[in-house]
Coordinates of N, CA, C and O in Angstrom, one line a residue:
G279 N -1.3 -13.8 2.4 CA 0.1 -13.6 2.4 C 0.4 -12.2 1.8 O -0.5 -11.4 1.4
W280 N 1.6 -11.8 1.8 CA 2.0 -10.5 1.3 C 2.0 -10.5 -0.2 O 2.3 -11.4 -0.8
C281 N 1.7 -9.3 -0.7 CA 1.6 -9.2 -2.1 C 2.0 -7.8 -2.6 O 1.6 -6.8 -2.0
P282 N 2.9 -7.7 -3.6 CA 3.4 -6.3 -4.0 C 2.3 -5.6 -4.6 O 1.5 -6.1 -5.4
L283 N 2.2 -4.3 -4.3 CA 1.2 -3.4 -4.9 C 1.8 -2.5 -5.9 O 1.3 -1.5 -6.3
S284 N 3.0 -2.9 -6.4 CA 3.7 -2.2 -7.5 C 4.4 -3.1 -8.4 O 4.6 -4.3 -8.0
P285 N 4.8 -2.7 -9.6 CA 5.4 -3.6 -10.5 C 6.7 -4.3 -10.0 O 7.5 -3.6 -9.4
A286 N 6.8 -5.6 -10.3 CA 8.0 -6.3 -9.9 C 9.2 -5.8 -10.8 O 9.1 -5.4 -11.9
G287 N 10.4 -5.9 -10.2 CA 11.6 -5.6 -10.9 C 12.0 -4.1 -10.9 O 13.1 -3.8 -11.4
A288 N 11.2 -3.3 -10.3 CA 11.6 -1.9 -10.3 C 12.7 -1.7 -9.2 O 12.8 -2.4 -8.3
Q289 N 13.5 -0.6 -9.5 CA 14.6 -0.3 -8.6 C 14.2 0.4 -7.3 O 14.8 0.4 -6.3
S290 N 13.1 1.1 -7.4 CA 12.6 1.9 -6.3 C 12.0 0.9 -5.2 O 11.8 -0.2 -5.5
P291 N 11.9 1.4 -4.0 CA 11.3 0.6 -2.9 C 9.9 0.1 -3.4 O 9.2 0.8 -4.2
Q292 N 9.5 -1.0 -2.8 CA 8.1 -1.5 -3.1 C 7.3 -1.5 -1.9 O 7.7 -1.7 -0.8
L293 N 6.0 -1.2 -2.1 CA 5.0 -1.3 -1.0 C 4.3 -2.6 -1.1 O 3.7 -2.9 -2.1
L294 N 4.3 -3.3 0.0 CA 3.6 -4.6 0.1 C 2.4 -4.3 1.1 O 2.5 -3.8 2.1
G295 N 1.2 -4.8 0.6 CA 0.0 -4.6 1.4 C -0.6 -5.9 2.0 O -0.5 -6.9 1.4
E296 N -1.1 -5.8 3.1 CA -1.9 -6.9 3.8 C -3.2 -6.3 4.3 O -3.1 -5.4 5.2
P297 N -4.3 -6.8 4.0 CA -4.6 -7.8 3.0 C -4.3 -7.4 1.6 O -4.3 -6.3 1.2
P298 N -4.0 -8.5 0.7 CA -3.5 -8.2 -0.6 C -4.6 -7.9 -1.7 O -4.7 -8.7 -2.7
W299 N -5.3 -6.8 -1.5 CA -6.3 -6.4 -2.5 C -6.1 -4.9 -2.9 O -5.6 -4.2 -2.1
T300 N -6.5 -4.6 -4.1 CA -6.4 -3.2 -4.6 C -7.7 -2.8 -5.2 O -8.3 -3.5 -5.9
P301 N -8.1 -1.6 -4.9 CA -7.5 -0.6 -3.9 C -7.7 -1.1 -2.5 O -8.7 -1.8 -2.2
A302 N -6.8 -0.8 -1.6 CA -6.9 -1.1 -0.2 C -8.1 -0.3 0.3 O -8.4 0.8 -0.1
V303 N -8.8 -0.8 1.3 CA -9.9 -0.1 1.9 C -9.6 0.1 3.4 O -9.0 -0.7 4.1
L304 N -10.0 1.3 3.9 CA -9.7 1.7 5.2 C -10.2 0.8 6.3 O -9.5 0.5 7.3
W305 N -11.4 0.2 6.1 CA -12.0 -0.6 7.1 C -11.3 -2.0 7.3 O -11.7 -2.7 8.2
D306 N -10.4 -2.3 6.4 CA -9.7 -3.6 6.6 C -8.6 -3.5 7.6 O -8.0 -4.5 8.0
E307 N -8.3 -2.3 8.1 CA -7.2 -2.0 9.1 C -5.9 -2.7 8.6 O -5.3 -3.5 9.3
G308 N -5.6 -2.4 7.3 CA -4.4 -3.0 6.7 C -3.1 -2.4 7.1 O -3.0 -1.3 7.8
T309 N -2.0 -3.0 6.7 CA -0.7 -2.5 6.9 C 0.0 -2.4 5.6 O -0.2 -3.2 4.7
L310 N 1.0 -1.5 5.5 CA 1.8 -1.4 4.4 C 3.3 -1.6 4.9 O 3.7 -1.2 6.0
T311 N 4.0 -2.4 4.1 CA 5.4 -2.6 4.4 C 6.3 -2.1 3.3 O 6.0 -2.4 2.1
C312 N 7.3 -1.3 3.6 CA 8.2 -0.8 2.6 C 9.4 -1.7 2.5 O 10.2 -1.9 3.5
Q313 N 9.7 -2.2 1.3 CA 10.8 -3.1 1.1 C 11.7 -2.5 0.0 O 11.2 -2.1 -1.0
G314 N 13.0 -2.5 0.3 CA 14.0 -2.0 -0.7 C 15.4 -2.1 -0.1 O 15.5 -2.6 1.0
S315 N 16.3 -1.6 -0.9 CA 17.7 -1.6 -0.4 C 17.8 -0.6 0.8 O 17.0 0.3 1.0
G316 N 18.9 -0.7 1.5 CA 19.1 0.2 2.7 C 18.5 -0.5 3.9 O 17.8 -1.5 3.8
T317 N 18.6 0.2 5.0 CA 18.1 -0.4 6.3 C 16.7 0.1 6.5 O 16.3 1.2 6.1
S318 N 15.9 -0.7 7.2 CA 14.5 -0.3 7.4 C 14.4 1.0 8.3 O 13.4 1.7 8.2
G319 N 15.5 1.3 9.0 CA 15.5 2.5 9.8 C 15.6 3.7 9.0 O 15.4 4.8 9.6
D320 N 15.9 3.6 7.7 CA 16.0 4.8 6.9 C 14.6 5.1 6.2 O 14.6 6.0 5.4
T321 N 13.6 4.4 6.5 CA 12.3 4.5 5.8 C 11.6 5.8 6.2 O 11.5 6.2 7.3
T322 N 11.2 6.6 5.2 CA 10.3 7.8 5.4 C 9.0 7.5 4.7 O 9.0 7.1 3.5
W323 N 7.9 7.8 5.4 CA 6.6 7.6 4.8 C 6.0 8.9 4.4 O 6.2 9.9 5.0
Y324 N 5.2 8.8 3.3 CA 4.4 10.0 2.8 C 3.0 9.6 2.6 O 2.7 8.6 2.1
K325 N 2.1 10.6 3.0 CA 0.7 10.4 2.7 C 0.2 11.7 2.0 O 0.4 12.8 2.5
D326 N -0.3 11.5 0.8 CA -0.8 12.6 -0.1 C 0.4 13.6 -0.3 O 0.2 14.8 -0.3
G327 N 1.6 13.1 -0.4 CA 2.8 13.9 -0.7 C 3.4 14.6 0.5 O 4.5 15.2 0.3
K328 N 2.9 14.4 1.7 CA 3.5 15.0 2.9 C 4.0 13.9 3.8 O 3.5 12.9 3.9
R329 N 5.1 14.3 4.5 CA 5.7 13.3 5.4 C 4.6 12.8 6.4 O 3.8 13.6 6.9
W330 N 4.6 11.5 6.8 CA 3.6 10.9 7.6 C 4.1 9.9 8.5 O 5.0 9.1 8.1
G331 N 3.7 9.9 9.7 CA 4.1 8.9 10.7 C 5.5 9.1 11.1 O 6.1 10.1 10.9
Q332 N 6.0 8.1 11.8 CA 7.3 8.2 12.5 C 8.4 7.6 11.5 O 8.3 6.5 11.0
K333 N 9.4 8.4 11.3 CA 10.5 7.9 10.4 C 11.2 6.8 11.0 O 11.4 6.7 12.2
G334 N 11.6 5.8 10.2 CA 12.4 4.7 10.6 C 11.7 3.4 10.7 O 12.3 2.3 10.8
H335 N 10.4 3.4 10.7 CA 9.6 2.1 10.7 C 9.4 1.6 9.3 O 8.8 2.4 8.5
H336 N 9.7 0.4 9.0 CA 9.4 -0.1 7.7 C 8.0 -0.6 7.5 O 7.6 -0.9 6.4
Q337 N 7.2 -0.6 8.5 CA 5.8 -1.0 8.4 C 4.9 0.1 9.0 O 5.2 0.8 10.0
L338 N 3.7 0.3 8.3 CA 2.8 1.4 8.7 C 1.4 0.8 8.8 O 0.9 0.2 7.9
L339 N 0.8 1.0 10.0 CA -0.7 0.7 10.1 C -1.5 1.8 9.5 O -1.3 3.0 9.9
V340 N -2.3 1.5 8.6 CA -3.1 2.5 7.8 C -4.4 2.8 8.6 O -5.2 1.9 8.8
I341 N -4.5 4.1 9.0 CA -5.7 4.5 9.8 C -6.5 5.6 9.1 O -7.5 6.0 9.6
R342 N -6.0 6.1 8.0 CA -6.6 7.1 7.2 C -6.6 6.8 5.7 O -5.6 6.3 5.3
S343 N -7.6 7.3 5.0 CA -7.6 7.1 3.6 C -6.6 8.1 3.0 O -6.2 9.1 3.6
G344 N -6.1 7.8 1.8 CA -5.2 8.7 1.1 C -4.2 7.9 0.2 O -4.4 6.7 0.0
N345 N -3.2 8.6 -0.3 CA -2.2 8.0 -1.2 C -0.9 7.9 -0.5 O -0.3 8.9 -0.1
Y346 N -0.4 6.7 -0.4 CA 0.8 6.4 0.4 C 2.0 6.1 -0.4 O 1.9 5.3 -1.4
T347 N 3.2 6.5 0.0 CA 4.4 6.1 -0.6 C 5.5 6.0 0.5 O 5.3 6.5 1.6
C348 N 6.6 5.3 0.2 CA 7.7 5.3 1.2 C 8.9 5.6 0.4 O 9.0 5.6 -0.8
D349 N 10.0 6.0 1.2 CA 11.2 6.4 0.6 C 12.4 5.8 1.3 O 12.4 5.7 2.5
R350 N 13.3 5.3 0.6 CA 14.6 4.8 1.1 C 15.8 5.5 0.5 O 15.8 5.7 -0.8
P351 N 16.7 6.0 1.3 CA 17.8 6.7 0.7 C 18.6 5.9 -0.4 O 18.8 4.7 -0.2
G352 N 18.9 6.6 -1.5 CA 19.6 5.9 -2.6 C 18.8 5.2 -3.6 O 19.2 4.9 -4.7
T353 N 17.5 4.9 -3.3 CA 16.6 4.2 -4.2 C 15.4 5.1 -4.5 O 14.7 4.7 -5.5
G354 N 15.1 6.1 -3.8 CA 14.0 7.0 -4.1 C 12.7 6.5 -3.5 O 12.6 5.7 -2.6
R355 N 11.6 7.0 -4.1 CA 10.3 6.8 -3.6 C 9.6 5.7 -4.3 O 9.8 5.5 -5.5
S356 N 8.8 5.0 -3.5 CA 8.0 3.8 -4.1 C 6.9 4.3 -4.9 O 6.5 5.5 -4.9
P357 N 6.3 3.4 -5.7 CA 5.0 3.7 -6.4 C 3.9 4.0 -5.3 O 4.0 3.6 -4.2
T358 N 2.9 4.7 -5.7 CA 1.8 5.1 -4.8 C 0.8 4.0 -4.6 O 0.5 3.2 -5.5
V359 N 0.4 3.8 -3.3 CA -0.7 2.9 -3.0 C -1.9 3.8 -2.5 O -1.7 4.6 -1.6
R360 N -3.0 3.6 -3.1 CA -4.2 4.3 -2.7 C -5.0 3.5 -1.7 O -5.3 2.4 -1.9
V361 N -5.4 4.2 -0.6 CA -6.3 3.6 0.4 C -7.6 4.3 0.4 O -7.6 5.5 0.6
S362 N -8.7 3.6 0.1 CA -10.0 4.2 -0.1 C -10.8 4.1 1.1 O -10.8 3.2 1.9
A363 N -11.7 5.2 1.3 CA -12.7 5.2 2.3 C -14.1 5.3 1.7 O -15.0 5.6 2.4
D364 N -14.2 4.9 0.4 CA -15.4 5.0 -0.3 C -16.4 4.0 0.3 O -16.0 2.9 0.9
W365 N -17.7 4.2 0.1 CA -18.7 3.3 0.6 C -18.9 2.1 -0.2 O -19.3 1.0 0.3
L366 N -18.5 2.1 -1.5 CA -18.6 1.0 -2.4 C -17.3 0.9 -3.2 O -17.0 1.8 -3.9
V367 N -16.6 -0.3 -3.1 CA -15.3 -0.4 -3.7 C -15.3 -1.8 -4.4 O -15.7 -2.8 -3.9
L368 N -14.8 -1.8 -5.7 CA -14.6 -3.0 -6.4 C -13.1 -3.3 -6.3 O -12.3 -2.5 -6.7
Q369 N -12.8 -4.4 -5.7 CA -11.4 -4.8 -5.4 C -10.9 -6.0 -6.3 O -11.7 -6.9 -6.6
A370 N -9.7 -6.0 -6.7 CA -9.0 -7.0 -7.4 C -7.8 -7.5 -6.6 O -7.3 -6.7 -5.8
P371 N -7.3 -8.7 -6.9 CA -6.1 -9.1 -6.2 C -5.0 -8.2 -6.6 O -4.9 -7.7 -7.7
A372 N -4.0 -7.9 -5.6 CA -3.0 -6.9 -5.9 C -1.9 -7.4 -6.8 O -1.1 -6.6 -7.3
Q373 N -1.8 -8.7 -7.0 CA -0.7 -9.2 -7.9 C -0.9 -8.8 -9.3 O -2.0 -8.5 -9.7
A374 N 0.2 -8.9 -10.1 CA 0.1 -8.5 -11.5 C -0.8 -9.5 -12.2 O -0.7 -10.7 -12.0
L375 N -1.6 -9.0 -13.1 CA -2.5 -9.9 -13.9 C -2.3 -9.7 -15.4 O -1.9 -8.6 -15.8
L376 N -2.5 -10.7 -16.1 CA -2.3 -10.7 -17.6 C -3.6 -10.9 -18.2 O -4.5 -11.6 -17.7
E377 N -3.8 -10.4 -19.5 CA -5.0 -10.7 -20.2 C -5.2 -12.2 -20.3 O -4.3 -13.0 -20.6
G378 N -6.5 -12.6 -20.1 CA -6.8 -14.1 -20.1 C -6.7 -14.7 -18.8 O -7.2 -15.9 -18.6
D379 N -6.1 -14.1 -17.8 CA -6.1 -14.7 -16.4 C -7.5 -14.7 -15.8 O -8.3 -13.8 -16.1
T380 N -7.8 -15.8 -15.1 CA -9.0 -15.8 -14.3 C -8.8 -15.1 -13.0 O -7.8 -15.3 -12.3
V381 N -9.7 -14.2 -12.7 CA -9.5 -13.4 -11.5 C -10.8 -13.3 -10.7 O -11.9 -13.3 -11.3
T382 N -10.7 -13.3 -9.4 CA -11.9 -13.1 -8.5 C -11.9 -11.6 -8.1 O -10.9 -11.1 -7.6
L383 N -13.0 -11.0 -8.3 CA -13.2 -9.6 -7.8 C -14.1 -9.6 -6.6 O -14.9 -10.4 -6.4
R384 N -13.9 -8.5 -5.7 CA -14.7 -8.4 -4.5 C -15.4 -7.0 -4.6 O -14.8 -6.0 -4.9
C385 N -16.7 -7.0 -4.4 CA -17.5 -5.8 -4.3 C -17.7 -5.6 -2.8 O -18.4 -6.3 -2.1
R386 N -17.1 -4.5 -2.3 CA -17.1 -4.2 -0.8 C -18.1 -3.1 -0.5 O -18.0 -2.0 -1.2
I387 N -19.0 -3.3 0.4 CA -19.9 -2.3 0.8 C -19.7 -1.9 2.3 O -19.5 -2.8 3.1

């Protein structure tokens, strides 16, 4: 299912990732969805600080590693989601975790 990759309750748009692991890895062929106030047609995507992709789509298929954010007018830019192309990645579930929680980690090669 969908899982926020940024803190809940923030006023800025939120990036939701599928599959719901962090850091995201390029070979999962994942998607990012920008959720926030305003219409999805107002979404602007950024990769490594520069405009990326076609404006207006609230969902982005990730095909390159980098740092992604989205922007919605009136609410600003989302927190950054890093997509890794490293050969070895330790992943954790993307949901918020508290000390003492039991968590499953994945070592991806």
